[in-house]
Amino acid sequence: MPTIVVEVMPKAELLDPQGKAVAGALARTGHGSISGVRVGKRFELTVDGPIDDDVKAEVAALAENVLSNSVIEDVVGIHYEQSNVELAEEAVGAASAHHDGYDAPAGETH
C-alpha cells in the first residue's frame, strides 16, 4: 500500500523551545559543532489504492487544515512513497507495455 509522508515544522520566525533544548543537550554531550536544531512532526498516511490527483488534493487539504496549525507551523513537505512490491509491479507493467513483439532466440542478441 502506498504511504504518504507529511512533514510539518514550526514557522522559521517563531521560537522552537524543543529545538533549543535538543541543541543544548547536544552541546553538553560534546557535539558543539551543531549550532541549531528545529524539531518538527512527521505523519505517515497509508492509503488504499493508487495515489491519484484526488488523493493528493485530499492529503494537501488535510496537511494544511488538520495536521498542522497554520498560525505557528508550515507544511514543508508531502512525499509519496511506494512499496517495493508496487514499484516492481509498475516496472513489469512498463516492460510489457514497451514490448516490440520480437523475441530473439536464445543466444542471439540482434
XYZ file of N, CA and C in Angstrom:
330
model
N 0.839 -1.180 0.000
C 0.000 0.000 0.000
C 0.885 1.245 0.000
N 0.520 2.238 -0.770
C 1.313 3.472 -0.812
C 1.259 4.217 0.528
N 2.357 4.897 0.818
C 2.454 5.712 2.025
C 2.707 7.153 1.618
N 2.021 8.051 2.285
C 2.218 9.478 2.060
C 2.814 10.051 3.346
N 3.920 10.763 3.204
C 4.598 11.353 4.361
C 4.397 12.863 4.314
N 3.864 13.408 5.411
C 3.660 14.848 5.543
C 4.612 15.352 6.625
N 5.406 16.372 6.283
C 6.354 16.953 7.236
C 5.906 18.363 7.607
N 5.879 18.623 8.905
C 5.431 19.913 9.433
C 6.522 20.446 10.354
N 6.844 21.727 10.200
C 7.865 22.368 11.035
C 7.307 23.659 11.621
N 7.863 24.075 12.770
C 7.474 25.378 13.304
C 7.878 26.471 12.310
N 7.103 27.530 12.250
C 7.458 28.647 11.372
C 8.846 29.150 11.749
N 9.625 29.520 10.732
C 11.024 29.910 10.937
C 11.167 31.092 11.895
N 10.206 32.010 11.888
C 10.319 33.207 12.711
C 9.897 32.996 14.165
N 9.429 31.792 14.508
C 8.987 31.517 15.868
C 10.044 30.751 16.654
N 10.068 30.993 17.948
C 10.954 30.278 18.849
C 10.563 28.801 18.862
N 11.552 27.925 18.851
C 11.328 26.482 18.917
C 11.954 25.962 20.208
N 11.210 25.987 21.323
C 11.794 25.588 22.607
C 12.290 24.145 22.612
N 11.602 23.272 21.938
C 12.033 21.875 21.882
C 13.371 21.766 21.134
N 13.500 22.491 20.033
C 14.753 22.509 19.291
C 15.892 23.083 20.116
N 15.610 24.160 20.874
C 16.633 24.760 21.739
C 17.097 23.759 22.798
N 16.154 23.011 23.363
C 16.504 22.016 24.384
C 17.388 20.922 23.785
N 17.066 20.467 22.593
C 17.876 19.434 21.937
C 19.267 19.983 21.611
N 19.331 21.208 21.106
C 20.627 21.828 20.784
C 21.486 21.949 22.039
N 20.866 22.333 23.153
C 21.601 22.429 24.417
C 22.124 21.074 24.871
N 21.309 20.035 24.744
C 21.734 18.683 25.131
C 22.873 18.205 24.241
N 22.814 18.520 22.962
C 23.899 18.126 22.058
C 25.202 18.809 22.441
N 25.123 20.097 22.754
C 26.322 20.848 23.157
C 26.924 20.261 24.436
N 26.055 19.903 25.385
C 26.533 19.346 26.668
C 27.154 17.965 26.495
N 26.792 17.265 25.450
C 27.321 15.910 25.240
C 28.458 15.878 24.225
N 29.060 17.051 23.976
C 30.246 17.094 23.146
C 30.014 17.301 21.664
N 28.837 17.705 21.293
C 28.528 17.953 19.880
C 28.376 19.449 19.634
N 29.402 20.192 19.972
C 29.374 21.642 19.892
C 29.351 22.196 18.480
N 29.629 21.370 17.486
C 29.606 21.869 16.106
C 28.185 22.041 15.577
N 27.208 21.509 16.296
C 25.801 21.691 15.907
C 25.345 23.017 16.489
N 24.979 23.958 15.610
C 24.642 25.300 16.098
C 23.145 25.535 16.250
N 22.325 24.681 15.707
C 20.892 24.892 15.840
C 20.112 23.639 15.503
N 18.971 23.490 16.146
C 18.078 22.351 15.914
C 16.660 22.877 15.872
N 15.883 22.393 14.920
C 14.451 22.671 14.879
C 13.743 21.327 14.882
N 12.735 21.186 15.697
C 12.020 19.927 15.841
C 10.647 20.072 15.199
N 10.324 19.125 14.338
C 9.034 19.152 13.662
C 8.275 17.856 13.863
N 7.298 17.661 12.998
C 6.456 16.469 13.071
C 6.461 15.770 11.717
N 6.327 14.455 11.753
C 6.239 13.639 10.550
C 5.000 12.772 10.690
N 4.146 12.818 9.684
C 2.947 11.989 9.649
C 3.081 11.014 8.494
N 2.805 9.733 8.736
C 2.799 8.732 7.679
C 1.367 8.255 7.484
N 0.843 8.508 6.316
C -0.527 8.135 5.981
C -0.483 6.987 4.976
N -1.140 5.895 5.279
C -1.222 4.768 4.356
C -2.568 4.832 3.661
N -2.554 4.694 2.350
C -3.794 4.786 1.589
C -4.072 3.472 0.881
N -5.350 3.187 0.696
C -5.770 2.029 -0.083
C -5.894 2.469 -1.527
N -5.275 1.745 -2.409
C -5.372 2.078 -3.824
C -4.283 3.030 -4.255
N -4.326 3.417 -5.520
C -3.272 4.282 -6.076
C -3.373 5.714 -5.567
N -2.253 6.410 -5.645
C -2.223 7.833 -5.274
C -2.494 8.627 -6.545
N -3.732 9.080 -6.686
C -4.093 9.870 -7.863
C -4.252 11.334 -7.458
N -4.671 12.157 -8.405
C -4.793 13.595 -8.134
C -5.802 13.900 -7.028
N -6.878 13.114 -6.938
C -7.871 13.340 -5.883
C -7.282 13.062 -4.499
N -6.515 11.977 -4.384
C -5.883 11.651 -3.106
C -4.863 12.728 -2.736
N -4.088 13.177 -3.728
C -3.103 14.233 -3.463
C -3.778 15.507 -2.971
N -4.890 15.871 -3.579
C -5.622 17.075 -3.160
C -6.179 16.908 -1.746
N -6.695 15.725 -1.449
C -7.234 15.460 -0.114
C -6.136 15.548 0.943
N -4.977 14.960 0.656
C -3.872 14.984 1.616
C -3.345 16.403 1.796
N -3.262 17.181 0.721
C -2.813 18.572 0.839
C -3.758 19.356 1.748
N -5.057 19.146 1.590
C -6.032 19.834 2.440
C -5.906 19.374 3.889
N -5.739 18.074 4.102
C -5.552 17.559 5.463
C -4.295 18.133 6.100
N -3.209 18.202 5.321
C -1.953 18.723 5.850
C -2.111 20.164 6.319
N -2.770 20.980 5.530
C -2.942 22.404 5.861
C -3.972 22.633 6.961
N -5.051 21.839 6.988
C -6.183 22.137 7.877
C -6.273 21.268 9.123
N -5.640 20.090 9.102
C -5.782 19.175 10.235
C -4.435 18.835 10.875
N -3.454 18.499 10.053
C -2.182 18.021 10.589
C -1.256 19.135 11.066
N -1.515 20.353 10.651
C -0.676 21.476 11.075
C -1.534 22.599 11.627
N -0.909 23.418 12.455
C -1.547 24.624 12.972
C -0.957 25.783 12.175
N -1.724 26.309 11.235
C -1.193 27.307 10.297
C -0.720 28.595 10.971
N -1.086 28.824 12.214
C -0.631 30.013 12.924
C 0.844 29.881 13.306
N 1.264 28.680 13.683
C 2.626 28.509 14.183
C 3.459 27.498 13.388
N 2.847 26.803 12.407
C 3.568 25.756 11.682
C 3.398 25.900 10.171
N 4.366 25.367 9.447
C 4.306 25.284 7.992
C 4.384 23.819 7.577
N 3.635 23.464 6.556
C 3.797 22.158 5.929
C 4.984 22.314 4.986
N 6.061 21.589 5.252
C 7.280 21.764 4.464
C 7.486 20.668 3.434
N 6.693 19.614 3.496
C 6.853 18.565 2.504
C 5.739 17.554 2.538
N 5.359 17.102 1.359
C 4.442 15.973 1.212
C 5.108 15.049 0.200
N 5.440 13.838 0.656
C 6.157 12.889 -0.180
C 5.295 11.649 -0.392
N 5.297 11.149 -1.586
C 4.502 9.985 -1.941
C 5.444 8.806 -2.128
N 5.334 7.813 -1.258
C 6.231 6.670 -1.284
C 5.462 5.421 -1.673
N 6.107 4.572 -2.449
C 5.504 3.318 -2.839
C 6.348 2.180 -2.301
N 5.694 1.054 -2.039
C 6.427 -0.114 -1.557
C 7.224 -0.732 -2.696
N 8.176 -1.586 -2.359
C 8.965 -2.263 -3.374
C 8.087 -3.138 -4.264
N 7.034 -3.731 -3.704
C 6.127 -4.559 -4.497
C 5.438 -3.702 -5.554
N 4.968 -2.521 -5.153
C 4.297 -1.623 -6.116
C 5.260 -1.150 -7.194
N 6.486 -0.835 -6.817
C 7.471 -0.415 -7.805
C 7.774 -1.542 -8.782
N 7.870 -2.782 -8.293
C 8.127 -3.927 -9.164
C 6.960 -4.159 -10.112
N 5.733 -4.023 -9.605
C 4.560 -4.193 -10.461
C 4.527 -3.136 -11.561
N 4.884 -1.902 -11.226
C 4.940 -0.849 -12.238
C 6.006 -1.147 -13.285
N 7.161 -1.649 -12.837
C 8.245 -1.962 -13.768
C 7.833 -3.078 -14.725
N 7.161 -4.105 -14.217
C 6.695 -5.200 -15.070
C 5.668 -4.677 -16.059
N 4.764 -3.850 -15.583
C 3.754 -3.269 -16.473
C 4.375 -2.409 -17.551
N 5.367 -1.620 -17.184
C 6.038 -0.755 -18.163
C 6.810 -1.579 -19.175
N 7.456 -2.651 -18.711
C 8.228 -3.501 -19.628
C 7.310 -4.197 -20.619
N 6.167 -4.680 -20.152
C 5.257 -5.365 -21.075
C 4.580 -4.375 -22.019
N 4.407 -3.146 -21.590
C 3.796 -2.134 -22.464
C 4.738 -1.716 -23.577
N 6.047 -1.828 -23.353
C 7.031 -1.416 -24.349
C 7.576 -2.581 -25.177
N 6.984 -3.733 -25.052
C 7.438 -4.912 -25.793
C 7.162 -4.691 -27.268
N 8.187 -4.870 -28.116
C 8.034 -4.583 -29.544
C 7.574 -5.783 -30.359
N 7.317 -6.899 -29.705
C 6.801 -8.055 -30.417
C 7.873 -8.982 -30.946
N 9.140 -8.649 -30.840
C 10.213 -9.500 -31.341
C 10.921 -10.155 -30.174
N 10.966 -11.480 -30.199
C 11.703 -12.226 -29.185
C 12.884 -12.902 -29.866
N 14.097 -12.497 -29.530
C 15.292 -13.099 -30.128
C 15.438 -14.527 -29.593
N 15.814 -15.447 -30.456
C 16.068 -16.807 -29.977
C 17.186 -16.810 -28.955
N 17.198 -17.803 -28.096
C 18.211 -17.898 -27.044
C 19.601 -17.784 -27.648
N 20.429 -16.942 -27.063
C 21.793 -16.771 -27.511
C 21.970 -15.700 -28.568
N 20.901 -15.257 -29.191
C 21.006 -14.201 -30.199
C 20.708 -12.858 -29.573
N 21.449 -11.856 -29.980
C 21.295 -10.526 -29.378
C 20.933 -9.468 -30.392
N 20.619 -9.833 -31.626
C 20.314 -8.830 -32.641
C 18.835 -8.635 -32.845
